[in-house]
Amino acid sequence: MAVDTRVRPQKARSAARAGSSSVALKIFMATTGILLVLFLYVHMAGNLKIFFGATPFDHYAHWLRTIGEPLLPQQWYLWIQRTVLTVAVIGHIAAATILARRARRARPVRYAHRPKVQGSYAARTMRWGGVIILLFVVYHILDLTTGTLNPVGSPGHPYANVVADFAPHRWYVTLFYALAVVAVGAHLRHGIFSAARTLGQRGARGEHVARVTALVLSIVLVAGFLSVPFAVITGLVN
Ligand code: HEM
């Protein structure tokens, strides 16, 4: 039977192009992910200042708005951080969507019954975890940055806002925060592991190191974030 071989080189070329652009997208995802993790670690460490009392905590928030004054304009640092974070989040989601579509298209036949393999489970968890985190961030900004949804919502007094937020009778807010922070931890655990693999940690030993590092970094972050609502609800911070 005669086979038309003319289309093959073109198909091979476009497959190679898609392959190398997928690698570029994975590197982009890893880089934006690392940037977001760095922000989360700095944010978590800043939150721990609440254990030093209202004045140091509120002063820290004030300092974030006045770094470099009067030479530099008010809030310049926060606005640069907000811009970089927004671009990183949008880029991270866009790259994840393109890669997921490519993976679906590359699958020759749709599974009749999706097998519960680790890969698809992790991918689904990452997708839904990502959506929960995004919804949480929108609520969180309206709660503790603009104060719109906060019972106190006092500008310049984040200590009072946080204490009011996690008051025992508002246990449902604390629960929502706790679930979101655990979702961040789970997302991070898989994300750090994938990023380490993309950036070259392969082989049994490399994968083991990446897995343990991802687990430790996620647990430390989750524990640090959760310590604040836990301290308020138990009366340690009031
Ligand atoms: C229990 C955990 C958390 C507490 C107590 C907390 C507390 C706060 C507070 C007090 C602010 C306002 C800071 C200020 O105005 O100076 C803030 C802002 C913010 N937080 Fe959190 N946070 C928590 C978890 C998170 C998580 C898990 C994320 C991300 C997934 C996050 C992302 C942000 C963002 C994006 C802002 C806005 C920063 C800005 O104004 O540009 N926070 N948080």
Coordinates of C-alpha atoms and ligand atoms in Angstrom, one line a residue:
M1 CA 0.0 0.0 0.0
A2 CA 1.4 3.4 -0.9
V3 CA 1.8 5.8 2.0
D4 CA 2.1 9.5 1.5
T5 CA 5.4 10.3 3.4
R6 CA 5.4 14.0 2.5
V7 CA 3.3 15.0 5.5
R8 CA 5.6 13.3 8.0
P9 CA 8.5 15.7 8.2
Q10 CA 6.1 18.6 8.7
K11 CA 4.2 16.7 11.4
A12 CA 7.5 15.8 13.1
R13 CA 8.6 19.4 12.9
S14 CA 5.4 20.7 14.5
A15 CA 5.6 18.0 17.2
A16 CA 9.2 19.0 18.0
R17 CA 8.1 22.7 18.1
A18 CA 5.2 21.9 20.5
G19 CA 7.6 19.8 22.6
S20 CA 10.2 22.5 23.0
S21 CA 7.5 25.1 23.7
S22 CA 6.0 22.8 26.3
V23 CA 9.4 22.7 28.0
A24 CA 9.6 26.5 27.9
L25 CA 6.1 26.6 29.5
K26 CA 7.1 24.2 32.2
I27 CA 10.1 26.3 33.0
F28 CA 7.9 29.5 33.0
M29 CA 5.5 27.7 35.4
A30 CA 8.3 26.7 37.7
T31 CA 9.8 30.2 37.7
T32 CA 6.5 32.0 38.4
G33 CA 5.7 29.3 41.1
I34 CA 9.0 29.9 42.8
L35 CA 8.2 33.6 42.9
L36 CA 4.8 33.0 44.5
V37 CA 6.4 30.6 47.1
L38 CA 8.9 33.3 48.0
F39 CA 6.1 35.8 48.5
L40 CA 4.2 33.3 50.7
Y41 CA 7.3 32.6 52.9
V42 CA 7.9 36.4 53.4
H43 CA 4.2 36.9 54.1
M44 CA 4.1 34.0 56.6
A45 CA 7.2 35.3 58.4
G46 CA 5.7 38.8 58.5
N47 CA 2.5 37.4 60.0
L48 CA 4.5 35.8 62.8
K49 CA 5.3 39.3 64.0
I50 CA 1.8 39.3 65.5
F51 CA 3.3 37.3 68.4
F52 CA 5.4 40.3 69.4
G53 CA 2.2 42.4 70.0
A54 CA 0.0 45.0 68.3
T55 CA 2.6 47.8 68.0
P56 CA 5.4 45.8 66.2
F57 CA 2.8 44.2 63.9
D58 CA 1.0 47.4 63.0
H59 CA 4.4 49.1 62.6
Y60 CA 5.5 46.4 60.2
A61 CA 2.4 47.0 58.0
H62 CA 3.1 50.8 58.2
W63 CA 6.8 50.3 57.2
L64 CA 5.7 48.3 54.1
R65 CA 3.8 51.4 52.9
T66 CA 6.5 53.9 53.7
I67 CA 9.8 52.2 52.6
G68 CA 12.2 54.8 51.1
E69 CA 10.0 57.9 52.0
P70 CA 10.2 60.7 51.3
L71 CA 12.6 59.9 48.4
L72 CA 10.2 57.3 46.9
P73 CA 6.3 57.6 46.7
Q74 CA 4.1 56.0 49.3
Q75 CA 3.3 52.3 48.8
W76 CA 5.7 52.0 45.8
Y77 CA 7.0 48.7 47.1
L78 CA 3.5 47.3 47.6
W79 CA 2.4 48.3 44.1
I80 CA 5.4 46.7 42.5
Q81 CA 4.8 43.6 44.5
R82 CA 1.1 43.6 43.6
T83 CA 1.9 44.0 39.8
V84 CA 4.6 41.2 39.9
L85 CA 2.3 38.8 41.8
T86 CA -0.7 39.5 39.5
V87 CA 1.4 38.9 36.3
A88 CA 2.9 35.8 37.9
V89 CA -0.5 34.4 38.9
I90 CA -2.0 35.1 35.4
G91 CA 1.0 33.7 33.7
H92 CA 1.1 30.6 35.9
I93 CA -2.6 29.8 35.2
A94 CA -2.3 30.5 31.5
A95 CA 0.7 28.2 31.2
A96 CA -1.1 25.5 33.2
T97 CA -4.2 25.7 30.9
I98 CA -2.1 25.5 27.7
L99 CA -0.1 22.5 29.0
A100 CA -3.3 20.7 30.2
R101 CA -5.0 21.2 26.8
R102 CA -1.9 19.9 25.0
A103 CA -1.8 16.8 27.3
R104 CA -5.5 16.1 26.6
R105 CA -5.0 16.6 22.8
A106 CA -2.0 14.3 22.8
R107 CA -4.1 11.5 24.4
P108 CA -5.1 9.4 21.3
V109 CA -8.5 8.2 22.7
R110 CA -10.5 9.6 25.7
Y111 CA -10.5 7.1 28.5
A112 CA -13.9 5.5 28.9
H113 CA -13.3 5.2 32.6
R114 CA -10.6 7.6 33.8
P115 CA -8.1 5.3 35.6
K116 CA -7.2 6.5 39.1
V117 CA -3.5 6.9 38.2
Q118 CA -1.4 9.3 40.3
G119 CA -0.8 11.7 37.4
S120 CA -4.4 12.5 36.7
Y121 CA -5.3 12.6 40.4
A122 CA -2.5 15.2 41.0
A123 CA -3.5 17.2 38.0
R124 CA -7.1 17.4 39.1
T125 CA -6.1 18.3 42.7
M126 CA -3.8 21.0 41.3
R127 CA -6.6 22.4 39.1
W128 CA -9.2 22.5 41.9
G129 CA -6.7 23.5 44.6
G130 CA -5.7 26.4 42.3
V131 CA -9.3 27.6 41.9
I132 CA -9.9 27.4 45.7
I133 CA -6.7 29.4 46.4
L134 CA -7.8 32.1 43.8
L135 CA -11.2 32.4 45.4
F136 CA -9.6 32.6 48.9
V137 CA -7.2 35.4 47.8
V138 CA -10.1 37.5 46.5
Y139 CA -11.9 37.1 49.8
H140 CA -8.7 37.6 51.8
I141 CA -7.9 40.9 50.0
L142 CA -11.5 42.2 50.7
D143 CA -11.1 41.0 54.3
L144 CA -7.6 42.1 55.4
T145 CA -6.3 44.6 52.8
T146 CA -9.4 46.7 51.9
G147 CA -11.2 45.8 55.2
T148 CA -14.6 45.6 53.3
L149 CA -15.5 42.2 54.7
N150 CA -13.7 42.5 58.1
P151 CA -15.8 43.2 61.3
V152 CA -13.3 46.0 62.3
G153 CA -11.7 46.9 58.9
S154 CA -9.6 49.6 60.4
P155 CA -7.0 50.9 58.0
G156 CA -3.5 50.9 59.5
H157 CA -4.5 48.5 62.3
P158 CA -4.0 45.0 60.9
Y159 CA -3.6 43.6 64.4
A160 CA -7.1 44.6 65.4
N161 CA -8.4 43.4 62.0
V162 CA -6.8 39.9 62.4
V163 CA -8.0 39.5 66.0
A164 CA -11.6 40.4 65.0
D165 CA -11.4 38.1 62.0
F166 CA -10.6 34.9 64.0
A167 CA -12.7 35.6 67.1
P168 CA -14.2 32.3 68.4
H169 CA -17.8 33.1 67.3
R170 CA -16.5 33.5 63.7
W171 CA -15.2 29.9 63.6
Y172 CA -16.5 29.5 60.0
V173 CA -14.1 32.2 58.8
T174 CA -11.2 30.5 60.7
L175 CA -12.3 27.2 59.1
F176 CA -12.3 28.7 55.6
Y177 CA -8.8 30.2 56.2
A178 CA -7.6 26.8 57.5
L179 CA -9.0 24.9 54.5
A180 CA -7.5 27.5 52.1
V181 CA -4.1 27.4 53.8
V182 CA -4.1 23.5 53.6
A183 CA -5.0 23.8 49.9
V184 CA -2.0 26.1 49.5
G185 CA 0.2 23.5 51.2
A186 CA -1.1 20.7 49.0
H187 CA -0.7 22.8 45.9
L188 CA 2.8 23.8 46.9
R189 CA 3.9 20.2 47.7
H190 CA 3.1 19.0 44.2
G191 CA 4.2 22.2 42.6
I192 CA 7.6 22.3 44.3
F193 CA 8.2 18.6 43.4
S194 CA 7.2 19.3 39.7
A195 CA 9.3 22.4 39.6
A196 CA 12.3 20.6 40.9
R197 CA 11.9 17.9 38.2
T198 CA 11.5 20.5 35.5
L199 CA 14.6 22.2 36.7
G200 CA 16.6 19.0 36.5
Q201 CA 16.1 17.0 39.7
R202 CA 15.7 13.5 38.0
G203 CA 16.7 10.0 38.9
A204 CA 15.7 8.1 42.1
R205 CA 17.9 10.2 44.4
G206 CA 16.9 13.6 42.9
E207 CA 13.2 12.7 43.0
H208 CA 13.6 11.6 46.7
V209 CA 15.3 14.9 47.6
A210 CA 12.7 16.9 45.7
R211 CA 9.8 15.0 47.4
V212 CA 11.2 15.5 50.9
T213 CA 12.0 19.2 50.3
A214 CA 8.5 19.8 48.9
L215 CA 6.9 18.1 51.9
V216 CA 9.1 20.0 54.5
L217 CA 8.6 23.4 52.8
S218 CA 4.8 22.9 52.6
I219 CA 4.5 21.8 56.2
V220 CA 6.5 24.7 57.6
L221 CA 4.5 27.2 55.5
V222 CA 1.1 25.7 56.5
A223 CA 2.1 25.5 60.2
G224 CA 3.4 29.2 60.1
F225 CA 0.2 30.5 58.5
L226 CA -2.1 28.4 60.8
S227 CA -0.4 29.5 64.0
V228 CA -2.0 33.0 63.7
P229 CA -5.7 32.0 63.6
F230 CA -4.9 29.2 66.1
A231 CA -3.3 31.8 68.5
V232 CA -6.3 34.1 68.2
I233 CA -9.0 31.5 68.7
T234 CA -7.2 30.1 71.8
G235 CA -6.7 33.6 73.3
L236 CA -2.9 33.6 73.0
V237 CA -3.2 36.7 70.8
N238 CA -6.0 39.1 71.7
Ligands
HEM1 C1 -4.0 32.6 58.3 C2 -3.3 33.0 57.3 C3 -3.1 34.5 56.8 C4 -3.2 35.6 57.6 C5 -3.4 35.8 59.0 C6 -2.9 36.7 56.6 C7 -2.9 38.1 57.0 C8 -2.8 39.1 56.1 C9 -2.9 40.5 56.4 C10 -3.0 41.1 57.9 C11 -2.8 41.2 55.3 C12 -2.8 42.8 55.2 C13 -1.4 43.2 55.3 C14 -1.3 44.7 55.1 O1 -2.3 45.4 54.7 O2 -0.2 45.3 55.4 C15 -2.7 40.3 54.2 C16 -2.5 40.6 52.9 C17 -2.4 39.7 51.8 N1 -2.3 38.4 51.9 FE1 -2.5 37.3 53.6 N2 -2.7 36.2 55.4 C18 -2.8 34.8 55.5 C19 -2.7 33.9 54.4 C20 -2.5 34.3 53.1 C21 -2.4 33.3 52.0 C22 -2.4 31.8 52.2 C23 -2.2 34.0 50.9 C24 -2.0 33.6 49.5 C25 -2.4 32.4 49.0 C26 -2.2 35.4 51.2 C27 -2.1 36.5 50.4 C28 -2.2 37.8 50.7 C29 -2.2 38.9 49.7 C30 -2.0 38.7 48.2 C31 -2.3 40.1 50.4 C32 -2.4 41.5 49.9 C33 -1.0 42.2 50.0 C34 -1.2 43.6 49.4 O3 -1.8 44.4 50.1 O4 -0.6 43.8 48.4 N3 -2.4 35.5 52.6 N4 -2.7 39.0 54.7

